[in-house]
Amino acid sequence: MSFTIAIIGRPNVGKSTLFNRLVGQKLALVDDEPGVTRDRREGQARLYDLDFTIIDTAGLDEGAKGSLTARMQEQTETAIELADALMFVIDARVGLTPTDRAFADFARKANKPVLLIANKAEGKHGEIGAMESYALGLGDPVQISAEHGEGMGDLHEALSALMPEPVGEGEEEEIEGVENWSDEEIAQRPIRVAIVGRPNAGKSTLINHLLGEERLLTSPEAGTTRDSIAVEITWQGRQFRVFDTAGLRRRSRIEEKLEKLSVADALRAVRFAEVVVMMMDSQNKFEEQDLRIADLIEREGRAIVLAVNKWDLVERKPNQISQLRTDADHWLPQVKGAPIVAVSGLMGEGIDRLMIAIQEAYAVWNRRLPTAALNRWFEQAIQASPPPAVSGRRLKLNYITQVKARPPSFVLFCSRADAIPRSYLRYLTNSLRETFDLPGTPIRITLREKANPFAHKRKRPS
């Protein structure tokens, strides 16, 4: 079982920078503004020959009961309970503060091994602050610079003494190179799902209901989520890795540097995912930003599921779901037929339908079409609607072949590829979607000119 370490300390001492250094990726957002981290984030860390689980936490701070700050601290306390040991981080350049002293007592009361980390210890001022940290009574400080990677050897030595034994290498996650996987292998692999949408659409509330616990912070205030947090979910025996993301607003309304970082993190989650659930508020659905987000998902080639949240607030009328389907196809023709589900993340309504829709969208996204059936469809599609003549010359379509799935992608061999109208490609795409039951998934058709066998060969020099 993996050894787990929680990084704790007051805000802005470099906990997320240390987390990123240990996991080897910039997973956690980092900024000079205090309080960037809100939810706890887990990652698989490696330091030389040591492998362990690391948890980044919100800065320990005091807040009124029920406030966002207080609930952030509750997340930190949960991380401490889950951890086998703690890294207590201070800012060596600032030196000890009353808050550091107060929360050093808090760390001691956890009754777990505590490793004192004096971060930002580079330079003369850093050394002085590190010496002050002896007053905390937590043992010898490990002086590091998480930003510059200094002191990692000393940190390794301290961790080696702390951990009972090195844990074996974790299984590396890859999204590439799955083209030759069998259906059984695909079925056993966790489905990567990103939950995206405008701010305050209820993304975190939905994930908390799936987990059955208040794992992610929620608030009526828009923009509570900043990092893209990944959680593991099992539903009816199927594994899912679900990413909660920051709300996506129009670019013109994004002013703060921190929000720009959050949006960039959300976009990375979309590219990393296999299925993207686009959440809309039932009171304000299919707004301009919703359409932009859906277009982004289609351009990235991810399977899409539309979720209309806060359905418990809607007055029920006949044929509402059918009207949602009609509206979706009208506003989002590029993903025509994408599953749309009415849900309430708060009340748990429609959750089973949503999980079924995610699995169905994932299956379509992975689909490979039989070559014989594809050829029959191609001949019938051309006969039903031949390609138009351009400048009096007939366009010839030779054949089509599927080159990959995830999403279904095809190469169409033809003459004069640059002359084929986009409208005709849309016709072929829609025909493919209807004939082979590929609702909602992006479909890629690449044009390639077939080599001319009558072209003159270049003469060899004599």
Coordinates of C-alpha atoms in Angstrom, one line a residue:
M1 CA 0.0 0.0 0.0
S2 CA 1.3 3.4 -0.9
F3 CA 2.8 5.6 1.7
T4 CA 0.9 9.0 1.9
I5 CA 2.3 12.4 2.8
A6 CA 0.2 15.5 3.2
I7 CA 1.9 18.9 2.6
I8 CA 0.5 21.4 5.2
G9 CA 1.4 25.0 6.2
R10 CA 0.0 28.5 6.1
P11 CA -0.9 30.1 2.8
N12 CA 1.8 31.1 0.2
V13 CA 4.8 29.2 1.6
G14 CA 5.2 27.1 -1.6
K15 CA 3.3 24.0 -0.9
S16 CA 1.9 23.6 -4.4
T17 CA 5.3 24.4 -5.9
L18 CA 6.8 21.5 -3.8
F19 CA 3.9 19.3 -4.8
N20 CA 4.6 20.0 -8.5
R21 CA 8.3 19.3 -8.0
L22 CA 7.6 15.9 -6.4
V23 CA 5.0 14.7 -9.0
G24 CA 7.2 16.0 -11.9
Q25 CA 4.3 17.9 -13.5
K26 CA 2.7 21.3 -13.0
L27 CA -0.5 19.9 -11.8
A28 CA -1.3 22.4 -9.1
L29 CA -1.8 26.1 -9.8
V30 CA 0.9 28.3 -8.4
D31 CA 0.7 32.1 -8.0
D32 CA 2.0 34.8 -5.7
E33 CA -1.5 35.4 -4.4
P34 CA -2.2 33.6 -1.1
G35 CA -5.0 31.0 -1.0
V36 CA -4.7 29.7 -4.6
T37 CA -5.2 26.0 -3.5
R38 CA -8.7 25.3 -2.2
D39 CA -9.5 21.6 -2.7
R40 CA -7.0 18.9 -1.7
R41 CA -5.1 17.4 -4.6
E42 CA -3.4 14.0 -4.7
G43 CA -0.6 12.9 -7.0
Q44 CA 2.0 10.1 -7.3
A45 CA 5.3 11.5 -6.3
R46 CA 8.8 10.2 -7.0
L47 CA 12.0 11.4 -5.4
Y48 CA 15.0 9.3 -6.8
D49 CA 14.1 5.7 -5.7
L50 CA 11.2 6.7 -3.4
D51 CA 7.6 6.4 -4.6
F52 CA 4.7 7.7 -2.5
T53 CA 1.4 9.5 -2.7
I54 CA 1.5 13.2 -2.0
I55 CA -1.5 15.4 -1.0
D56 CA -1.4 19.2 -1.6
T57 CA -3.7 21.1 0.7
A58 CA -5.1 24.6 1.2
G59 CA -3.1 26.8 3.5
L60 CA -4.0 26.4 7.1
D61 CA -6.0 29.6 8.1
E62 CA -8.7 30.5 10.5
G63 CA -12.3 31.3 9.2
A64 CA -15.8 31.6 10.5
K65 CA -17.8 28.4 10.8
G66 CA -19.4 27.5 7.5
S67 CA -17.3 30.0 5.5
L68 CA -15.3 29.0 2.4
T69 CA -12.1 29.4 4.4
A70 CA -13.4 27.1 7.2
R71 CA -14.4 24.5 4.7
M72 CA -11.0 24.7 3.0
Q73 CA -9.5 24.0 6.4
E74 CA -11.8 21.0 6.8
Q75 CA -10.4 19.7 3.5
T76 CA -6.9 20.1 4.9
E77 CA -7.9 18.2 8.1
T78 CA -9.3 15.4 6.0
A79 CA -6.0 15.2 4.2
I80 CA -4.1 15.0 7.5
E81 CA -6.3 12.1 8.6
L82 CA -5.6 10.2 5.4
A83 CA -1.9 10.8 5.5
D84 CA 0.8 8.5 7.1
A85 CA 3.1 11.5 7.6
L86 CA 3.1 15.3 7.2
M87 CA 5.4 17.8 5.6
F88 CA 5.1 21.1 7.5
V89 CA 6.3 23.9 5.2
I90 CA 7.4 27.3 6.3
D91 CA 8.8 30.2 4.2
A92 CA 12.4 30.6 5.3
R93 CA 12.8 34.0 3.7
V94 CA 10.0 35.4 5.9
G95 CA 11.0 33.5 9.0
L96 CA 8.6 32.2 11.7
T97 CA 5.2 33.9 12.0
P98 CA 2.7 33.5 14.8
T99 CA 0.5 31.5 12.4
D100 CA 3.4 29.1 11.8
R101 CA 3.8 28.6 15.6
A102 CA 0.0 28.0 16.0
F103 CA -0.2 25.5 13.3
A104 CA 2.9 23.7 14.4
D105 CA 1.0 22.9 17.5
F106 CA -1.9 21.7 15.3
A107 CA 0.5 19.4 13.4
R108 CA 1.9 17.9 16.6
K109 CA -1.7 17.1 17.8
A110 CA -2.2 15.0 14.6
N111 CA 0.0 12.4 16.3
K112 CA 1.8 11.6 13.0
P113 CA 5.4 11.9 11.9
V114 CA 6.2 15.5 10.9
L115 CA 8.9 16.5 8.5
L116 CA 9.8 20.2 8.9
I117 CA 10.5 21.8 5.4
A118 CA 12.1 25.3 5.3
N119 CA 11.2 26.3 1.7
K120 CA 12.7 29.2 -0.2
A121 CA 16.0 28.7 1.8
E122 CA 18.3 29.8 -1.0
G123 CA 20.5 32.7 0.0
K124 CA 21.5 34.3 3.3
H125 CA 18.0 35.4 4.3
G126 CA 16.7 31.9 3.7
E127 CA 19.4 30.4 6.0
I128 CA 18.5 32.7 8.8
G129 CA 14.8 31.8 8.6
A130 CA 15.6 28.1 8.5
M131 CA 17.6 28.5 11.7
E132 CA 14.6 30.2 13.4
S133 CA 12.4 27.1 12.6
Y134 CA 14.2 25.1 15.3
A135 CA 12.0 27.0 17.7
L136 CA 9.0 25.1 16.5
G137 CA 10.3 21.9 18.2
L138 CA 9.7 19.7 15.1
G139 CA 13.2 18.6 14.7
D140 CA 15.9 19.6 12.2
P141 CA 14.5 21.6 9.2
V142 CA 15.2 20.3 5.7
Q143 CA 16.3 23.4 3.7
I144 CA 15.1 23.4 0.1
S145 CA 14.0 25.6 -2.7
A146 CA 11.1 23.8 -4.4
E147 CA 11.1 26.3 -7.2
H148 CA 14.7 25.8 -8.1
G149 CA 15.0 22.1 -7.1
E150 CA 17.7 22.8 -4.4
G151 CA 18.0 20.5 -1.4
M152 CA 16.2 17.5 -2.9
G153 CA 19.0 15.2 -1.8
D154 CA 18.5 16.3 1.8
L155 CA 14.8 15.8 1.4
H156 CA 15.4 12.3 0.0
E157 CA 17.5 11.4 3.0
A158 CA 14.9 12.7 5.5
L159 CA 12.1 10.9 3.6
S160 CA 14.1 7.6 3.5
A161 CA 14.3 7.7 7.3
L162 CA 10.6 8.5 7.6
M163 CA 9.1 5.9 5.2
P164 CA 9.0 2.2 6.3
E165 CA 10.0 1.0 2.9
P166 CA 10.1 2.2 -0.7
V167 CA 6.9 1.6 -2.6
G168 CA 7.1 0.0 -6.1
E169 CA 6.6 2.0 -9.2
G170 CA 3.0 3.0 -9.9
E171 CA 1.3 2.2 -13.1
E172 CA 1.9 5.0 -15.6
E173 CA -1.2 6.5 -17.1
E174 CA -1.2 6.9 -20.9
I175 CA -3.9 8.1 -23.2
E176 CA -1.9 7.5 -26.4
G177 CA -1.1 4.2 -27.9
V178 CA -4.4 2.5 -27.3
E179 CA -5.4 2.0 -30.9
N180 CA -4.6 -1.7 -30.8
W181 CA -6.3 -2.4 -27.5
S182 CA -8.9 -5.1 -27.3
D183 CA -12.5 -4.4 -26.3
E184 CA -11.8 -6.2 -23.0
E185 CA -8.7 -3.9 -22.3
I186 CA -10.7 -0.8 -23.0
A187 CA -13.6 -2.0 -20.8
Q188 CA -11.2 -2.5 -17.8
R189 CA -9.5 0.9 -18.1
P190 CA -10.9 3.8 -16.1
I191 CA -12.8 6.3 -18.3
R192 CA -11.3 9.8 -18.1
V193 CA -14.2 12.3 -17.7
A194 CA -13.9 16.0 -17.5
I195 CA -16.8 18.0 -16.1
V196 CA -16.8 21.5 -17.7
G197 CA -19.1 24.5 -18.0
R198 CA -19.7 28.1 -17.1
P199 CA -19.0 29.2 -13.5
N200 CA -21.6 28.1 -10.9
A201 CA -23.1 25.4 -13.1
G202 CA -22.9 22.9 -10.3
K203 CA -19.9 20.8 -11.4
S204 CA -18.4 20.2 -8.0
T205 CA -21.8 19.5 -6.4
L206 CA -22.4 16.8 -9.0
I207 CA -19.1 15.1 -8.3
N208 CA -19.6 15.2 -4.6
H209 CA -22.9 13.4 -5.0
L210 CA -21.2 10.7 -7.2
L211 CA -18.6 10.3 -4.4
G212 CA -21.1 10.3 -1.6
E213 CA -19.0 12.8 0.3
E214 CA -18.1 16.5 0.4
R215 CA -14.8 15.9 -1.4
L216 CA -14.8 19.2 -3.4
L217 CA -15.6 22.6 -2.1
T218 CA -18.9 24.1 -3.2
S219 CA -20.3 27.6 -2.8
P220 CA -23.0 29.9 -4.2
E221 CA -20.1 32.2 -5.1
A222 CA -19.0 31.6 -8.7
G223 CA -15.3 30.6 -9.2
T224 CA -14.9 28.5 -6.1
T225 CA -13.0 25.7 -8.0
R226 CA -9.6 26.8 -9.3
D227 CA -7.4 23.7 -9.9
S228 CA -8.6 20.8 -12.0
I229 CA -9.1 18.1 -9.4
A230 CA -9.1 14.4 -10.3
V231 CA -11.1 11.9 -8.2
E232 CA -11.6 8.2 -8.6
I233 CA -15.2 6.9 -8.9
T234 CA -16.6 3.4 -9.1
W235 CA -20.2 3.2 -10.5
Q236 CA -21.8 -0.3 -10.9
G237 CA -18.4 -1.9 -11.1
R238 CA -17.0 0.5 -13.8
Q239 CA -14.0 2.7 -12.9
F240 CA -14.0 6.4 -13.8
R241 CA -11.4 9.1 -13.3
V242 CA -13.4 12.4 -13.1
F243 CA -11.9 15.9 -13.4
D244 CA -13.6 18.8 -11.7
T245 CA -12.6 22.0 -13.5
A246 CA -12.9 25.8 -13.0
G247 CA -15.8 27.5 -14.7
L248 CA -15.1 28.8 -18.2
R249 CA -16.1 32.4 -18.9
R250 CA -15.8 34.4 -22.0
R251 CA -12.1 35.4 -22.7
S252 CA -13.0 39.1 -22.6
R253 CA -14.3 38.7 -19.0
I254 CA -11.1 37.0 -17.7
E255 CA -9.0 39.7 -16.2
E256 CA -7.1 38.2 -13.2
K257 CA -4.0 36.2 -13.8
L258 CA -5.1 33.5 -11.4
E259 CA -8.4 33.0 -13.3
K260 CA -6.4 32.7 -16.6
L261 CA -4.3 30.0 -14.9
S262 CA -7.5 28.2 -13.8
V263 CA -9.0 28.3 -17.3
A264 CA -5.8 27.0 -18.8
D265 CA -5.9 24.1 -16.3
A266 CA -9.5 23.4 -17.3
L267 CA -8.6 23.3 -21.0
R268 CA -5.7 20.8 -20.2
A269 CA -8.3 18.6 -18.4
V270 CA -10.4 18.6 -21.6
R271 CA -7.4 17.6 -23.7
F272 CA -6.6 14.9 -21.2
A273 CA -10.1 13.5 -21.0
E274 CA -11.9 10.9 -23.2
V275 CA -15.4 12.0 -22.4
V276 CA -16.3 15.6 -21.6
V277 CA -19.6 16.4 -19.7
M278 CA -20.7 19.9 -20.6
M279 CA -22.9 21.2 -17.7
M280 CA -25.5 23.9 -18.3
D281 CA -27.7 25.7 -15.8
S282 CA -31.3 24.7 -16.4
Q283 CA -32.3 28.4 -15.9
N284 CA -29.8 29.6 -18.6
K285 CA -29.0 26.9 -21.1
F286 CA -27.5 27.1 -24.5
E287 CA -26.0 30.5 -23.9
E288 CA -23.2 31.8 -26.1
Q289 CA -20.5 30.6 -23.8
D290 CA -22.1 27.1 -23.7
L291 CA -21.9 27.0 -27.5
R292 CA -18.2 28.0 -27.4
I293 CA -17.4 25.3 -24.9
A294 CA -19.1 22.6 -26.9
D295 CA -17.2 23.8 -30.0
L296 CA -13.9 23.6 -28.1
I297 CA -14.8 20.0 -27.1
E298 CA -15.6 19.0 -30.7
R299 CA -12.3 20.6 -32.0
E300 CA -10.3 18.7 -29.4
G301 CA -12.0 15.5 -30.7
R302 CA -13.5 14.3 -27.3
A303 CA -16.8 12.5 -26.8
I304 CA -19.4 14.9 -25.4
V305 CA -22.3 14.5 -23.1
L306 CA -24.6 17.4 -22.4
A307 CA -25.9 17.7 -18.8
V308 CA -28.6 20.2 -17.9
N309 CA -28.2 20.7 -14.1
K310 CA -30.4 22.1 -11.4
W311 CA -33.4 20.2 -12.9
D312 CA -35.0 20.2 -9.5
L313 CA -35.7 24.0 -10.0
V314 CA -37.6 23.5 -13.3
E315 CA -41.4 23.4 -13.4
R316 CA -42.3 20.1 -15.0
K317 CA -44.1 20.1 -18.3
P318 CA -44.9 17.4 -20.9
N319 CA -42.2 16.6 -23.5
Q320 CA -39.5 18.7 -21.8
I321 CA -36.7 16.1 -22.5
S322 CA -37.8 15.9 -26.2
Q323 CA -37.6 19.7 -26.4
L324 CA -34.1 19.6 -24.9
R325 CA -33.1 17.1 -27.6
T326 CA -34.5 19.4 -30.3
D327 CA -32.8 22.5 -28.8
A328 CA -29.4 20.6 -28.6
D329 CA -29.5 19.6 -32.2
H330 CA -30.4 23.1 -33.3
W331 CA -27.8 24.9 -31.3
L332 CA -25.0 22.3 -31.6
P333 CA -25.2 20.8 -35.1
Q334 CA -21.5 19.9 -35.0
V335 CA -22.2 17.2 -32.3
K336 CA -25.7 16.3 -33.5
G337 CA -27.2 13.5 -31.5
A338 CA -25.0 14.0 -28.5
P339 CA -26.7 12.5 -25.4
I340 CA -28.4 15.1 -23.2
V341 CA -29.4 14.4 -19.7
A342 CA -31.4 16.4 -17.1
V343 CA -29.8 16.1 -13.7
S344 CA -29.7 17.6 -10.2
G345 CA -26.3 17.3 -8.6
L346 CA -27.7 18.5 -5.4
M347 CA -30.7 16.1 -5.2
G348 CA -29.0 13.2 -7.1
E349 CA -31.7 13.2 -9.8
G350 CA -30.7 11.7 -13.2
I351 CA -27.2 10.6 -12.0
D352 CA -27.7 7.0 -13.2
R353 CA -28.8 8.2 -16.7
L354 CA -25.8 10.5 -16.8
M355 CA -23.3 7.6 -16.0
I356 CA -25.0 5.4 -18.7
A357 CA -24.7 8.3 -21.2
I358 CA -21.0 8.7 -20.4
Q359 CA -20.3 5.0 -21.1
E360 CA -22.4 5.0 -24.3
A361 CA -20.6 8.1 -25.6
Y362 CA -17.2 6.5 -24.7
A363 CA -18.2 3.3 -26.7
V364 CA -19.2 5.4 -29.7
W365 CA -15.9 7.4 -29.5
N366 CA -14.0 4.1 -29.6
R367 CA -15.9 2.5 -32.4
R368 CA -14.3 1.0 -35.5
L369 CA -16.5 0.4 -38.6
P370 CA -16.3 -2.8 -40.6
T371 CA -14.5 -2.1 -43.9
A372 CA -17.1 -3.9 -46.1
A373 CA -20.0 -2.0 -44.5
L374 CA -18.0 1.3 -44.9
N375 CA -17.4 0.6 -48.6
R376 CA -21.1 -0.1 -49.2
W377 CA -22.1 3.1 -47.4
F378 CA -19.6 5.1 -49.5
E379 CA -20.9 3.9 -52.8
Q380 CA -24.6 4.5 -51.8
A381 CA -23.8 8.0 -50.4
I382 CA -22.1 9.0 -53.7
Q383 CA -24.9 7.6 -55.8
A384 CA -27.5 9.4 -53.6
S385 CA -25.7 12.7 -53.9
P386 CA -22.7 12.9 -56.3
P387 CA -20.1 15.5 -55.5
P388 CA -20.6 18.7 -57.5
A389 CA -18.7 19.7 -60.5
V390 CA -16.2 22.6 -60.0
S391 CA -15.4 24.9 -62.9
G392 CA -17.0 22.4 -65.2
R393 CA -14.8 19.5 -64.1
R394 CA -16.1 16.5 -62.2
L395 CA -14.7 15.6 -58.8
K396 CA -13.8 12.0 -58.4
L397 CA -14.1 10.2 -55.0
N398 CA -12.1 7.0 -55.1
Y399 CA -12.5 5.3 -51.7
I400 CA -12.6 5.9 -47.9
T401 CA -10.9 4.1 -45.1
Q402 CA -11.0 4.4 -41.3
V403 CA -7.5 5.1 -40.0
K404 CA -8.3 5.3 -36.3
A405 CA -10.9 5.6 -33.5
R406 CA -10.9 8.0 -30.5
P407 CA -12.6 9.8 -32.3
P408 CA -13.6 7.9 -35.5
S409 CA -11.3 9.3 -38.2
F410 CA -11.3 8.5 -41.9
V411 CA -9.2 9.3 -45.0
L412 CA -11.0 10.0 -48.2
F413 CA -8.9 9.5 -51.4
C414 CA -10.0 11.7 -54.2
S415 CA -9.0 14.0 -57.1
R416 CA -8.6 17.7 -56.4
A417 CA -8.9 17.6 -52.7
D418 CA -8.8 21.4 -52.4
A419 CA -11.9 21.7 -54.6
I420 CA -14.3 19.6 -52.5
P421 CA -16.8 21.9 -50.8
R422 CA -17.2 21.9 -47.0
S423 CA -20.9 21.4 -47.5
Y424 CA -20.3 18.1 -49.2
L425 CA -18.0 16.9 -46.4
R426 CA -20.8 17.9 -43.9
Y427 CA -23.1 15.7 -46.0
L428 CA -20.8 12.7 -45.7
T429 CA -20.2 13.3 -42.0
N430 CA -24.0 13.4 -41.3
S431 CA -24.6 10.4 -43.4
L432 CA -21.8 8.5 -41.6
R433 CA -23.3 9.5 -38.3
E434 CA -26.8 8.4 -39.2
T435 CA -25.9 5.1 -41.0
F436 CA -23.5 3.8 -38.4
D437 CA -25.2 5.3 -35.3
L438 CA -22.4 7.6 -34.2
P439 CA -24.4 10.2 -32.2
G440 CA -22.6 13.2 -30.9
T441 CA -19.0 12.0 -31.3
P442 CA -16.7 14.2 -33.4
I443 CA -16.0 12.6 -36.8
R444 CA -12.8 13.5 -38.7
I445 CA -12.6 13.1 -42.6
T446 CA -9.2 14.0 -44.1
L447 CA -8.9 14.4 -47.8
R448 CA -6.0 12.9 -49.7
E449 CA -5.3 13.0 -53.4
K450 CA -4.7 9.6 -55.0
A451 CA -1.4 9.4 -56.9
N452 CA -1.8 10.0 -60.7
P453 CA -0.5 6.8 -62.4
F454 CA -0.2 8.8 -65.7
A455 CA 2.0 11.5 -64.3
H456 CA 5.3 11.8 -66.1
K457 CA 8.3 10.4 -64.2
R458 CA 11.3 12.6 -63.8
K459 CA 14.0 11.5 -66.2
R460 CA 17.2 10.3 -64.6
P461 CA 20.3 12.3 -65.5
S462 CA 22.4 10.5 -68.1

